[in-house]
Amino acid sequence: MSYNVRNAIFDNFLGNAPDWYKTTIIGFLLLNPFILYALGPVIASWVIVAEFIFTLAMALKCYPLQPGGLIAIEAVFLGLTSTSTIMHKIDDNLEVLLLLIFMVAGIFFMKNLLLFLFSRILLGIKSKRALSLMFLLVSAFLSAFLDALTVTAVVISVGVGFYGIFHKVAAGIDYKDRADINTDEEVYEQHRADLGQFRSFLRSLMMHAAVGTALGGVCTLVGEPQNLLIANTASWEFTEFFLRMAPVTIPVLFAGIIVCYLLETFKVMGYGALLPDTVRKVMEEDQVNRDAKRTKKDNWNLVMQALVGVWLIIALALHLSTVGLIGLSVIVLASAFTGVIDEHAIGKSFEEALPFTALLTVFFVIVAVIFDQQLFTPIIQYIFTMDSDSQVAAFYMANGVLSAISDNVFVATVYVGEIKQAAVNGVINRETFDLLSVAINTGTNIPSVATPNGQAAFLFLLTSGLAPLIRLSYMRMVVMALPYTIVMTIIGLIGVLYFLKPATATMYEKGLLNHHSIEQLKSDGKSNSH
């Protein structure tokens, strides 16, 4: 093979990614078979997990779908997992995939309304601390009753809208023109500093909102997918789930609010940037222009989008169907009543969701490797050798650490299955099972904010079209999440150690909680077995 042909192949491989990155991925692919042969499947599986996390960390160098997908395909060919296990994991997470495909696309048809509402909020609230707290608390509230990914999709849409307005003006382009906002080549020199500050301003708001989805999502049965799994296994209803989690989640919520306030006050860890005056002026002028040019047809579109938004909230809050199907209904209603009937116009709504859906499916291959090679089993076995009080704290921390490097839904599934079997086998009693279930739920939701791969909402933000615009990289997310991670994890651990057991006992005495039996777990296991 000639030198020129080799160059052409290497240039095509992973496109515009840096040469060192391409060489690293090739090295991974060549090294993995030798690691499997020399060190065995368990070590090889841990190496593949680390390699996949590396592709996530380098998301701004190359979208993780291609390099991560190559590693995942190799894992299958090396026999570290099977296609049947992968399909089982996809089947378990089908609702999440449908949510991404349809709900994120549905939000696309409501972007004008979102920009209309959030522009007034952004320009109306002059205090950055108040604005940050609002983003955090609204995200937390919505995530508790809706879904973290849906809320994140809304926040991303708003962020892209804000960024696009100023970027186009800074480049001397009318905001209605279709222009590339991914490059700064046309941005006037006098606007570059303001654009950099505006990016920092948006990054902080996006991170506050992302953390808010975790704070709210942990509180209720419908906040995260694993919450529903745990509640179904333990036979907890909505109110009982909230009350059992409250000794841990409520202190963590207040801790998150305090951290948000302090970060914006002391302007550390990438927070504290204010909205530049030039940007505020541009956005105010844009708002005035939009209002002046808005026709009756445009106003009607906003009204219809608002009505569809009301339907969305009611349908999600009452759980009329799965989130994905509700998202599909939003696409149908919003497009039908706002005049969007062209196939290509509808196709644009899926541009943001489908790449991430594919990436998440690749991630399930890595989860399948963890499952088939039982990478977490030794940790579970070790924890069961501890006394009951220590087990609760150990499960909280173990779930937190593993969720930060893996998938919190998968970790919760594995651990809940293990403690259920332990209860059925008489290794632990029902009271301990309930306490451990709380520890697993809070552990998978709270410390997992440490990394983007710990929370699907964080990963969605990292791999969205907004992340490169505001220079939000993997490591920057880790650094910006660090204060929240440390404080929320410690407060959660204190809640698990000192508040959970006495508060639960008090709620039993007052009749707020129901006493459940081991027999319920046995009967559920028989009825739900594959």
XYZ file of C-alpha atoms in Angstrom:
530
model
C 0.000 0.000 0.000
C 1.499 3.340 -1.048
C 2.242 6.188 1.323
C -0.470 8.354 -0.255
C -3.114 5.643 0.165
C -2.163 5.183 3.827
C -2.450 8.935 4.327
C -5.860 9.016 2.674
C -7.156 6.191 4.885
C -5.790 7.860 8.021
C -7.249 11.239 7.003
C -10.677 9.701 6.473
C -10.594 7.813 9.770
C -12.590 9.915 12.296
C -12.501 12.877 9.934
C -11.193 16.135 11.407
C -10.289 14.686 14.808
C -6.667 15.429 15.862
C -4.044 12.938 14.701
C -3.070 12.070 18.291
C -6.715 11.202 19.016
C -6.975 8.958 15.946
C -3.741 7.196 16.915
C -5.028 6.678 20.466
C -8.266 5.048 19.277
C -6.338 2.795 16.867
C -4.038 1.875 19.765
C -7.049 0.956 21.918
C -8.479 -1.277 19.205
C -5.162 -3.060 18.623
C -4.341 -3.450 22.315
C -7.671 -4.826 23.570
C -7.325 -8.369 22.121
C -3.875 -8.715 23.711
C -5.206 -7.517 27.090
C -8.018 -10.078 26.858
C -5.580 -12.868 26.028
C -2.983 -11.904 28.658
C -5.090 -10.626 31.576
C -8.538 -12.165 31.079
C -12.051 -10.875 30.379
C -12.595 -8.962 33.635
C -9.519 -6.737 33.233
C -10.225 -6.350 29.509
C -13.794 -5.258 30.309
C -12.631 -2.625 32.806
C -10.167 -1.352 30.192
C -12.962 -1.063 27.617
C -15.132 0.831 30.119
C -12.220 3.255 30.689
C -11.688 3.643 26.933
C -15.353 4.462 26.386
C -15.233 7.075 29.163
C -12.180 8.534 27.395
C -14.240 8.998 24.208
C -16.877 10.828 26.243
C -14.237 13.043 27.842
C -12.947 13.967 24.375
C -16.422 14.735 22.985
C -15.334 18.149 21.690
C -12.485 16.536 19.739
C -14.732 13.912 18.146
C -18.360 12.994 18.718
C -18.219 9.826 20.886
C -20.574 7.791 18.689
C -17.920 6.719 16.182
C -14.893 5.950 18.427
C -17.117 4.608 21.214
C -19.032 2.552 18.667
C -15.826 0.988 17.331
C -14.791 -0.001 20.854
C -18.283 -1.402 21.529
C -18.267 -3.445 18.297
C -14.862 -4.853 19.202
C -16.153 -5.816 22.658
C -18.870 -7.905 21.002
C -16.416 -9.603 18.633
C -14.092 -10.353 21.567
C -16.957 -12.178 23.280
C -17.171 -9.817 26.280
C -20.917 -9.524 25.726
C -23.543 -10.839 23.329
C -26.103 -9.278 21.031
C -28.882 -10.917 23.062
C -27.699 -9.128 26.221
C -27.460 -5.873 24.291
C -31.021 -6.264 23.028
C -32.165 -7.016 26.565
C -30.560 -3.747 27.778
C -32.132 -1.834 24.893
C -35.491 -3.402 25.708
C -35.106 -2.349 29.361
C -34.412 1.231 28.244
C -36.809 1.451 25.294
C -38.866 4.148 27.013
C -35.747 6.293 27.429
C -34.885 5.898 23.731
C -38.423 6.792 22.646
C -38.276 9.783 24.977
C -35.137 11.029 23.244
C -36.442 10.422 19.738
C -39.850 12.027 20.130
C -39.798 14.324 23.167
C -36.649 16.214 22.164
C -38.060 16.592 18.653
C -41.325 17.804 20.154
C -39.536 20.535 22.104
C -38.132 21.767 18.752
C -41.646 22.825 17.695
C -42.023 24.893 20.867
C -38.714 26.777 20.603
C -40.338 30.100 19.627
C -42.517 30.037 22.728
C -39.569 29.040 24.929
C -37.421 31.835 23.524
C -40.322 34.269 24.004
C -40.784 33.314 27.665
C -37.176 32.866 28.718
C -36.032 36.075 26.992
C -38.371 38.026 29.235
C -37.151 36.130 32.292
C -33.484 36.607 31.369
C -33.869 40.311 30.680
C -36.302 40.888 33.555
C -34.137 39.390 36.307
C -31.038 41.581 36.606
C -29.441 39.681 39.516
C -27.257 36.771 38.359
C -27.726 35.030 41.722
C -31.509 35.240 41.451
C -31.397 34.065 37.835
C -29.150 31.119 38.697
C -31.375 30.081 41.588
C -34.396 30.313 39.316
C -32.797 28.046 36.699
C -31.818 25.534 39.397
C -35.170 25.513 41.225
C -37.373 25.471 38.115
C -35.315 22.590 36.691
C -35.581 20.742 40.008
C -39.349 21.244 40.239
C -40.020 20.223 36.640
C -37.719 17.186 36.877
C -39.545 15.966 39.972
C -42.811 15.721 38.059
C -41.804 15.483 34.416
C -38.485 14.067 33.267
C -34.871 15.246 33.529
C -34.138 14.708 29.825
C -37.229 16.656 28.775
C -36.249 19.539 31.050
C -32.679 19.428 29.714
C -33.981 19.533 26.137
C -35.919 22.704 27.005
C -32.862 24.315 28.600
C -30.654 23.412 25.608
C -33.184 24.870 23.172
C -33.294 28.102 25.162
C -29.501 28.269 25.388
C -29.026 27.811 21.629
C -31.646 30.495 20.965
C -29.941 33.015 23.255
C -26.503 32.282 21.850
C -27.631 32.505 18.232
C -29.139 35.969 18.642
C -25.979 37.645 19.892
C -23.527 35.604 17.823
C -25.194 36.614 14.568
C -25.320 40.279 15.563
C -21.667 40.103 16.632
C -20.852 38.789 13.149
C -22.888 41.510 11.469
C -25.598 39.107 10.311
C -29.323 39.631 10.707
C -30.617 37.172 13.290
C -33.210 35.799 10.852
C -30.593 34.831 8.260
C -29.427 31.234 8.199
C -25.800 31.614 9.295
C -23.219 29.357 10.870
C -23.000 30.127 14.587
C -20.398 27.399 15.146
C -17.466 29.530 14.005
C -16.162 32.861 15.292
C -14.305 33.785 12.092
C -16.815 36.483 11.142
C -17.249 37.885 14.664
C -16.051 41.480 14.922
C -13.000 41.972 17.116
C -14.797 44.383 19.458
C -17.418 41.706 20.204
C -15.055 38.792 20.937
C -14.547 39.599 24.635
C -18.282 40.006 25.161
C -18.917 36.732 23.331
C -16.458 34.950 25.632
C -18.166 36.389 28.716
C -21.574 35.498 27.299
C -20.401 31.900 26.831
C -19.300 31.776 30.466
C -22.650 33.268 31.517
C -24.583 30.618 29.590
C -22.309 27.773 30.794
C -23.061 28.604 34.412
C -26.820 28.747 33.808
C -26.753 25.427 31.932
C -24.813 23.733 34.741
C -27.121 25.112 37.439
C -30.077 23.787 35.451
C -28.426 20.383 34.910
C -27.725 20.009 38.635
C -31.312 21.077 39.289
C -32.582 18.121 37.247
C -30.638 15.795 39.559
C -31.880 17.533 42.724
C -35.503 17.236 41.648
C -35.229 13.904 39.877
C -34.137 12.034 43.004
C -37.165 13.117 45.030
C -40.100 11.452 43.325
C -41.125 8.136 41.830
C -41.243 9.596 38.304
C -38.135 11.779 38.458
C -35.690 9.232 37.025
C -36.172 5.806 35.363
C -34.456 3.924 38.217
C -36.799 5.557 40.753
C -39.777 3.806 39.181
C -37.856 0.527 39.064
C -37.004 0.741 42.781
C -40.538 1.800 43.732
C -42.099 -1.083 41.798
C -39.731 -3.587 43.394
C -40.424 -2.252 46.901
C -44.196 -1.740 46.325
C -44.020 1.977 47.176
C -46.619 4.452 45.914
C -45.869 8.059 44.955
C -46.278 9.630 48.399
C -44.512 6.808 50.226
C -41.557 7.028 47.846
C -41.239 10.782 48.455
C -41.434 10.383 52.237
C -38.872 7.576 52.361
C -36.408 9.628 50.302
C -37.072 12.921 52.108
C -34.623 12.453 55.055
C -31.844 12.420 52.447
C -33.203 14.380 49.487
C -34.577 17.462 51.277
C -31.273 18.320 53.060
C -29.463 17.723 49.752
C -31.877 20.068 47.950
C -31.207 22.885 50.419
C -27.483 22.179 50.211
C -27.666 22.520 46.417
C -29.460 25.866 46.744
C -26.775 27.156 49.126
C -23.964 25.957 46.828
C -25.602 27.728 43.872
C -25.824 30.988 45.833
C -22.225 30.783 47.082
C -20.776 29.922 43.664
C -22.405 32.968 42.098
C -21.490 35.179 45.059
C -17.775 34.289 45.134
C -17.505 33.698 41.358
C -15.392 30.539 41.554
C -15.115 27.258 39.582
C -16.308 28.871 36.356
C -19.366 30.600 37.835
C -20.264 34.237 38.413
C -20.021 35.664 34.870
C -22.598 38.404 34.286
C -24.613 39.080 31.170
C -22.526 41.657 29.239
C -24.254 45.002 28.697
C -23.748 44.751 24.941
C -25.444 41.350 24.889
C -28.310 42.620 27.013
C -28.745 45.544 24.619
C -28.741 43.242 21.575
C -31.280 40.901 23.169
C -33.509 43.781 24.231
C -33.415 45.187 20.691
C -34.104 41.722 19.304
C -37.098 41.380 21.611
C -38.467 44.757 20.519
C -37.957 43.865 16.828
C -39.631 40.495 17.225
C -42.585 42.055 19.030
C -42.941 44.746 16.355
C -42.758 42.288 13.454
C -44.966 39.632 15.026
C -48.086 39.082 12.927
C -51.444 37.664 13.958
C -50.304 34.355 12.514
C -47.176 34.443 14.696
C -49.252 35.270 17.777
C -51.578 32.375 17.005
C -48.574 30.069 16.703
C -47.407 31.155 20.166
C -50.883 30.527 21.584
C -50.994 27.052 20.047
C -47.507 26.247 21.314
C -48.624 27.357 24.783
C -51.686 25.095 24.606
C -49.510 22.180 23.489
C -47.211 22.999 26.416
C -50.187 22.773 28.801
C -51.090 19.396 27.273
C -47.483 18.250 27.721
C -47.408 19.162 31.413
C -50.813 17.598 32.135
C -50.022 14.393 30.218
C -46.647 13.968 31.940
C -47.906 14.886 35.412
C -50.827 12.435 35.171
C -48.688 9.790 33.384
C -51.284 9.328 30.663
C -48.750 7.365 28.625
C -45.026 6.769 28.308
C -42.975 9.946 27.875
C -41.937 9.035 24.328
C -45.510 8.641 23.110
C -46.495 11.910 24.759
C -43.585 13.506 22.889
C -44.921 12.082 19.631
C -48.289 13.666 20.377
C -46.509 17.000 20.908
C -44.893 16.691 17.451
C -48.258 15.984 15.827
C -50.179 18.728 17.640
C -47.513 21.445 17.487
C -46.712 20.905 13.803
C -50.335 20.489 12.715
C -51.508 23.744 14.313
C -48.481 25.879 13.440
C -48.355 25.056 9.736
C -45.232 22.858 9.732
C -46.207 20.074 7.338
C -43.151 19.825 5.085
C -41.241 16.572 5.525
C -37.836 18.287 5.504
C -38.955 20.878 8.050
C -40.157 18.111 10.351
C -36.892 16.237 9.784
C -34.905 19.123 11.296
C -36.574 18.477 14.641
C -34.824 15.122 14.902
C -31.313 16.417 14.195
C -30.519 17.020 17.870
C -32.046 13.827 19.254
C -30.980 11.032 16.914
C -27.172 11.284 17.293
C -27.528 11.118 21.063
C -30.024 8.257 20.778
C -27.450 6.312 18.759
C -24.725 7.164 21.295
C -26.911 6.015 24.189
C -27.543 2.725 22.392
C -23.769 2.257 22.037
C -23.525 2.995 25.762
C -25.893 0.086 26.420
C -23.302 -2.183 24.765
C -20.798 -1.097 27.431
C -23.476 -1.687 30.082
C -23.984 -5.174 28.623
C -20.238 -5.841 29.003
C -20.435 -4.821 32.672
C -23.458 -7.083 33.132
C -22.066 -10.176 31.403
C -18.669 -9.924 33.077
C -20.283 -9.171 36.490
C -17.843 -6.341 37.151
C -19.840 -5.016 40.109
C -20.523 -8.373 41.790
C -17.400 -8.414 44.051
C -18.376 -5.008 45.462
C -21.889 -6.210 46.282
C -20.604 -9.377 47.935
C -18.168 -7.394 50.070
C -20.860 -4.969 51.274
C -23.070 -7.835 52.436
C -20.291 -8.908 54.819
C -20.761 -5.636 56.789
C -23.223 -4.983 59.619
C -26.629 -3.583 58.660
C -25.914 0.049 59.604
C -22.672 0.110 57.622
C -24.366 -1.544 54.635
C -26.658 1.450 54.076
C -23.770 3.940 53.871
C -21.664 1.504 51.822
C -24.452 0.981 49.283
C -24.913 4.752 48.998
C -21.218 5.353 48.270
C -20.749 2.282 46.056
C -23.745 3.227 43.929
C -22.475 6.791 43.698
C -18.993 5.823 42.528
C -20.203 3.192 40.062
C -22.922 5.474 38.680
C -20.307 8.168 38.028
C -18.370 5.797 35.750
C -21.278 3.769 34.418
C -25.024 4.308 33.984
C -27.107 5.074 37.076
C -30.138 3.173 35.739
C -28.037 0.065 35.160
C -26.317 0.325 38.561
C -29.668 0.677 40.319
C -31.066 -2.301 38.406
C -28.157 -4.530 39.423
C -28.114 -3.496 43.076
C -31.887 -3.593 43.631
C -31.958 -7.078 42.129
C -29.188 -8.182 44.488
C -30.792 -6.824 47.679
C -34.170 -8.208 46.650
C -32.618 -11.668 46.274
C -30.838 -11.226 49.606
C -34.151 -10.388 51.287
C -35.934 -13.342 49.679
C -33.088 -15.628 50.803
C -33.300 -14.330 54.376
C -29.881 -12.623 54.348
C -31.490 -9.269 55.257
C -34.883 -8.364 56.726
C -37.544 -6.177 55.109
C -36.601 -3.094 57.126
C -32.998 -3.334 55.939
C -34.194 -3.897 52.369
C -36.206 -0.654 52.491
C -33.289 1.328 53.909
C -30.915 -0.122 51.309
C -33.390 0.769 48.548
C -33.303 4.403 49.686
C -29.501 4.278 49.757
C -29.402 2.857 46.219
C -31.802 5.458 44.828
C -30.057 8.428 46.427
C -26.630 6.963 45.652
C -27.338 6.568 41.951
C -28.867 10.053 41.683
C -26.749 12.352 43.877
C -22.999 11.534 43.639
C -23.428 10.660 39.955
C -23.481 14.382 39.093
C -19.679 14.109 39.298
C -19.359 13.140 35.617
C -21.446 13.586 32.460
C -21.725 9.817 31.974
C -23.278 9.471 35.439
C -26.496 11.229 34.451
C -28.224 10.909 31.075
C -29.261 14.571 31.272
C -25.628 15.633 31.767
C -24.462 13.439 28.887
C -27.214 14.868 26.684
C -26.020 18.402 27.476
C -22.372 17.465 26.807
C -23.125 15.929 23.405
C -25.699 18.545 22.357
C -25.112 21.204 19.726
C -24.985 23.798 22.522
C -21.897 22.374 24.285
C -19.311 23.314 21.618
C -20.934 26.738 21.168
C -20.418 27.660 24.829
C -17.158 25.658 25.118
C -18.597 23.178 27.596
C -16.192 20.232 27.540
C -16.211 17.019 29.586
C -13.534 18.213 32.005
C -15.119 21.637 32.325
C -18.393 19.949 33.291
C -16.537 17.828 35.854
C -14.848 20.912 37.342
C -18.045 22.973 37.407
C -19.985 20.083 38.953
C -17.280 19.433 41.574
C -18.566 21.844 44.280
C -22.054 20.418 43.903
C -20.682 16.851 43.881
C -18.683 17.281 47.084
C -21.342 19.098 49.109
C -24.349 17.084 47.880
C -22.550 13.747 48.322
C -21.461 14.592 51.881
C -24.895 15.896 52.905
C -26.493 12.834 51.324
C -24.120 10.559 53.237
C -24.912 12.372 56.497
C -28.612 11.941 55.739
C -28.169 8.228 55.083
C -26.078 7.723 58.233
C -27.905 9.892 60.770
C -31.328 10.995 59.475
C -32.717 8.097 57.454
C -33.263 5.404 60.086
C -34.723 7.590 62.897
C -36.885 9.593 60.476
C -38.223 6.373 58.932
C -39.018 4.989 62.387
C -40.891 8.201 63.268
C -42.937 8.022 60.072
C -43.856 4.416 60.875
C -45.064 5.511 64.331
C -47.205 8.275 62.850
C -48.682 5.941 60.254
C -47.201 7.821 57.302
C -45.482 4.696 55.959
C -46.800 1.204 55.378
C -45.153 -1.919 56.744
C -44.271 -4.294 53.911
C -43.380 -7.961 54.105
C -40.769 -10.185 52.490
C -43.642 -12.171 50.943
C -44.488 -9.184 48.751
C -41.000 -9.338 47.255
C -41.367 -13.060 46.625
C -44.738 -12.694 44.915
C -43.498 -9.759 42.821
C -40.485 -11.797 41.790
C -42.712 -14.644 40.567
C -45.049 -12.379 38.660
C -42.329 -10.289 37.026
C -39.843 -13.020 36.177
C -38.716 -13.385 32.548
